[in-house]
CSV table of C-alpha atoms in Angstrom, one decimal:
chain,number,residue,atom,x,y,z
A,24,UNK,CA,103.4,130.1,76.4
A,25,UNK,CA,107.1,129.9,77.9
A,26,UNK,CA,107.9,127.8,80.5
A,27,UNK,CA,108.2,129.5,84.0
A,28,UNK,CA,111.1,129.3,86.3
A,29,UNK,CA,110.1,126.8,89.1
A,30,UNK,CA,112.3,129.3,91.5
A,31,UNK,CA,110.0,132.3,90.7
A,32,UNK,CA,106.9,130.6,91.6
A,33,UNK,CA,104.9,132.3,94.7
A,34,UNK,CA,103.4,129.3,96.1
A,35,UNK,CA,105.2,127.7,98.7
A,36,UNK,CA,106.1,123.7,98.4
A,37,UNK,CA,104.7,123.2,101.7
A,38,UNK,CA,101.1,124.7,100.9
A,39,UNK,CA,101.5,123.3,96.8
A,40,UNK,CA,99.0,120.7,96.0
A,41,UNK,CA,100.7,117.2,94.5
A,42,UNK,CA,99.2,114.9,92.1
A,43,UNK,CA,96.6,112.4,93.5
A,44,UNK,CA,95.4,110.7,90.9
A,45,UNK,CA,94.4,110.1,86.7
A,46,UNK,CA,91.2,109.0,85.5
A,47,UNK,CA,90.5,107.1,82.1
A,48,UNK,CA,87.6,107.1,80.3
A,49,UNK,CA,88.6,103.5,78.2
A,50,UNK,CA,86.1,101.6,76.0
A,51,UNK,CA,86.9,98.0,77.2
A,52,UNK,CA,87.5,98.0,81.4
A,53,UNK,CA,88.8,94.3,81.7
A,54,UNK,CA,91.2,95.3,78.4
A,55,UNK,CA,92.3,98.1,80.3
A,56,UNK,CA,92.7,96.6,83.8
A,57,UNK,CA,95.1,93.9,82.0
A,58,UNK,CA,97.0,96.5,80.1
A,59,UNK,CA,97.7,98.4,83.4
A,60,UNK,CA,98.1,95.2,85.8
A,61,UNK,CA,99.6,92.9,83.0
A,62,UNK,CA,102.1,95.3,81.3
A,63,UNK,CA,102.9,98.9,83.9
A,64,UNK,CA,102.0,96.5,86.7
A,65,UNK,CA,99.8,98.1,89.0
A,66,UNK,CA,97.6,96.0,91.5
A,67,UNK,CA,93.7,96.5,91.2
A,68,UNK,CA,92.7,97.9,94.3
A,69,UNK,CA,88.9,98.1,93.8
A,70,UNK,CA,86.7,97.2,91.2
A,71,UNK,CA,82.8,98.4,90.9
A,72,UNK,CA,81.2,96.2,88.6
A,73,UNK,CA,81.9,96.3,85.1
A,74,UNK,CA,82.0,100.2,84.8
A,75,UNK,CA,84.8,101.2,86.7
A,76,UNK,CA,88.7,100.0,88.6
A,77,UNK,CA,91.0,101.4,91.0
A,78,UNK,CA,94.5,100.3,90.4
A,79,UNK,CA,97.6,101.1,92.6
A,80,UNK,CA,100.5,100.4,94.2
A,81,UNK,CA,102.6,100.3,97.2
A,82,UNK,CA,99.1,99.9,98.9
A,83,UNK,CA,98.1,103.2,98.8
A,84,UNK,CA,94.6,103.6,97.5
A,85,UNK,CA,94.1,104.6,94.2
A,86,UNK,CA,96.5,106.4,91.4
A,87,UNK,CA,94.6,105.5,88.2
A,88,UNK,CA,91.2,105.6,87.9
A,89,UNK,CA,89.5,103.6,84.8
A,90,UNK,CA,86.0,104.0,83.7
A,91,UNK,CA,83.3,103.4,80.5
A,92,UNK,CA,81.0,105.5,82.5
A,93,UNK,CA,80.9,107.8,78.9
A,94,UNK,CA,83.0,105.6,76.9
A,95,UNK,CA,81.9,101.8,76.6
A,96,UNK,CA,82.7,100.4,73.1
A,97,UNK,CA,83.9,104.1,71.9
A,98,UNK,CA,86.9,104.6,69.3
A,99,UNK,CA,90.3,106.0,70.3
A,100,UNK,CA,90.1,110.0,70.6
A,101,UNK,CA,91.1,111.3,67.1
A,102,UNK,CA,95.2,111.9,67.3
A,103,UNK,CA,95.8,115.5,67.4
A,104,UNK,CA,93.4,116.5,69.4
A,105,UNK,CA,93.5,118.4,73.2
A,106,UNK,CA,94.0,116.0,75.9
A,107,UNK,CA,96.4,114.1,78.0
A,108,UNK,CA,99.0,113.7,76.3
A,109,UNK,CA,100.4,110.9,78.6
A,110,UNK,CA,100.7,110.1,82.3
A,111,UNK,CA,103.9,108.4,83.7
A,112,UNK,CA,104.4,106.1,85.9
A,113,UNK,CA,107.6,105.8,88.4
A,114,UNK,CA,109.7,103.1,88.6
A,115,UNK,CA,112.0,103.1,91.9
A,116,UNK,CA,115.5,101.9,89.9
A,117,UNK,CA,116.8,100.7,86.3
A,118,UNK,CA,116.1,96.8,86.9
A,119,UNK,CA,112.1,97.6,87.3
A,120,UNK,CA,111.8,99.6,84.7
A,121,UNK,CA,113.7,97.2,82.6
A,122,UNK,CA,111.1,94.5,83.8
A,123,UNK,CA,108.6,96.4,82.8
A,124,UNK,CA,109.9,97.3,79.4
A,125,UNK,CA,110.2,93.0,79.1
A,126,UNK,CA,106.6,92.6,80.2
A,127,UNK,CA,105.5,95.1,77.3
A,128,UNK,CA,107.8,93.6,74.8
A,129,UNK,CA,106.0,89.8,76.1
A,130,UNK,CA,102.1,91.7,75.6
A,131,UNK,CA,103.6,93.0,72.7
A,132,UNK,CA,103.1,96.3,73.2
A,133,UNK,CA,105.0,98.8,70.8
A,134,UNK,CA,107.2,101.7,72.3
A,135,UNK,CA,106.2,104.9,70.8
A,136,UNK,CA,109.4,106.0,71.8
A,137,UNK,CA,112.4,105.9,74.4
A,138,UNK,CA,114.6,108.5,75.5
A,139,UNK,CA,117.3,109.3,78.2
A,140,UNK,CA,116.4,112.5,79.6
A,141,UNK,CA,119.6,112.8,81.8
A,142,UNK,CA,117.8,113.3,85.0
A,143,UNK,CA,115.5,110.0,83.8
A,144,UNK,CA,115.3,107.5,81.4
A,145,UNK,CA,111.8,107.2,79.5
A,146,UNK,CA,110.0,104.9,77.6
A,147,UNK,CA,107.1,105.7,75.5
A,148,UNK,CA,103.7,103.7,74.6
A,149,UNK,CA,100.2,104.0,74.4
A,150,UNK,CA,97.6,101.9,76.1
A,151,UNK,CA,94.7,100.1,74.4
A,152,UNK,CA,92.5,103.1,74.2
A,153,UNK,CA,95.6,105.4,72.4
A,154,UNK,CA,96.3,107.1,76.0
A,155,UNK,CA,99.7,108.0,75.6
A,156,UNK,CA,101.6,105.9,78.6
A,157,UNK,CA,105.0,107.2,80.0
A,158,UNK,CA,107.4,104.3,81.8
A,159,UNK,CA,110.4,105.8,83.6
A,160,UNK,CA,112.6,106.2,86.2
A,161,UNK,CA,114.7,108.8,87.8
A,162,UNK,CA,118.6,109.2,88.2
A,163,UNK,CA,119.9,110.0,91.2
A,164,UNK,CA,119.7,113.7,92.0
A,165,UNK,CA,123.2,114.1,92.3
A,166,UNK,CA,123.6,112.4,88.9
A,167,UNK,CA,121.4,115.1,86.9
A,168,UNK,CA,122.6,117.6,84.6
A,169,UNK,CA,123.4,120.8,85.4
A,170,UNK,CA,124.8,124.1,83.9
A,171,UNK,CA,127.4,126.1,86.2
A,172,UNK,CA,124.6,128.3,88.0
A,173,UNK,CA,123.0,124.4,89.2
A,174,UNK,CA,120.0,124.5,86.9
A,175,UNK,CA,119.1,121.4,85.9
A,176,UNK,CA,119.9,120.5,82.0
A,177,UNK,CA,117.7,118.2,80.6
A,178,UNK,CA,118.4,116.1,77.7
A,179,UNK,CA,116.4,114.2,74.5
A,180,UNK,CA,119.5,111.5,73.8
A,181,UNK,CA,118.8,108.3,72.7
A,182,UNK,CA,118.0,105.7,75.6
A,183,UNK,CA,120.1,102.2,74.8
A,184,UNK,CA,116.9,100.0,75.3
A,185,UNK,CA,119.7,96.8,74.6
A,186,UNK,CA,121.3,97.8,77.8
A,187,UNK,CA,118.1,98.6,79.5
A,188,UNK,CA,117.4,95.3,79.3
A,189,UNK,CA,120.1,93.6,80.4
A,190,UNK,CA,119.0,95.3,83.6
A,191,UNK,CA,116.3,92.9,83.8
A,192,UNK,CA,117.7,89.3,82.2
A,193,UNK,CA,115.0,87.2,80.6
C-alpha cells in the first residue's frame, strides 16, 4: 500500500471524523491504571469495579479506555502479530515531555526507542501488557521541515534524550 497524499483526499476536514478514544484489553487493570497514571500521567476519570478505567486528561472524559473484560491474567499478544502497533500521547511542549521521560526512567520503564522526527520529538516504550506506547511532542508548525513546494519532510534522526532532559531538571 503507498501512502496517499493528504491534499488529494475527498473528504472535507470539516465533515472528517477525529480520534475519540483507544481501548486496552490488559491482563492486570490496577497494573495498568498505574502505568498510565504513574508513568504517561493521565488522571483516572472513572473506574467500574475491577474490570474496567477511564483515564484522561485536561478534564475531558475519556481517551484511553482499559479493560480485562477478555483479557484477565492473559500473556502479552505474541510480537509480530496484527494489532496496534502503538498509540501516542501529546505532550503540549519539551519540558512535559521531558518529565514524563524522568517519570519512566524513575518506574523504570525501558524506551524502545527515541527519535526526532523534525516536526516532533518521539519516545518509544511499551506498557506492561507489550502495547507499544508513543511519548511525544510537536514543534512548532512553522519549525517543520519542508521541501521547496511546502510539503512537509519528516525525519528518523537521533533524539538527544541528554538534552531532553535537561528540559525537565531532577
Amino acid at each position: 500500500m503507498t501512502p496517499t497524499d493528504p491534499s488529494s483526499e475527498q473528504t472535507s476536514t470539516a465533515t472528517a471524523p477525529t480520534l475519540g478514544h483507544v481501548h486496552l484489553k490488559v491482563a492486570d487493570l490496577q497494573r495498568a491504571i498505574d502505568f498510565y497514571t504513574d508513568v504517561v500521567g493521565l488522571e483516572l476519570v472513572t473506574l467500574y469495579g475491577d474490570q474496567a478505567a477511564f483515564l484522561s486528561s485536561h478534564g475531558y472524559h475519556h481517551r484511553l479506555g482499559l479493560n480485562t473484560w477478555d483479557s484477565r491474567g492473559a500473556e502479552a499478544a505474541p510480537t509480530g502479530h496484527p494489532g496496534l502497533y502503538h498509540s501516542a500521547f501529546l505532550y503540549p511542549d519539551r519540558p512535559s515531555l521531558a518529565r514524563a521521560l524522568r517519570r519512566a526512567m524513575a518506574a523504570g520503564v525501558r524506551l524502545t526507542g527515541k527519535a526526532d522526527h523534525g516536526v516532533s520529538e518521539a519516545l518509544y516504550l511499551d506498557d506492561p501488557d507489550g502495547n507499544g506506547v508513543e511519548l511525544y511532542r510537536d514543534r512548532p508548525e512553522a519549525e517543520w521541515p519542508r521541501d521547496d513546494t511546502g510539503k512537509i519532510l519528516m525525519t528518523n534522526a537521533p533524539l538527544d534524550i541528554d538534552a531532553l532532559l535537561a528540559e525537565a531538571p531532577a
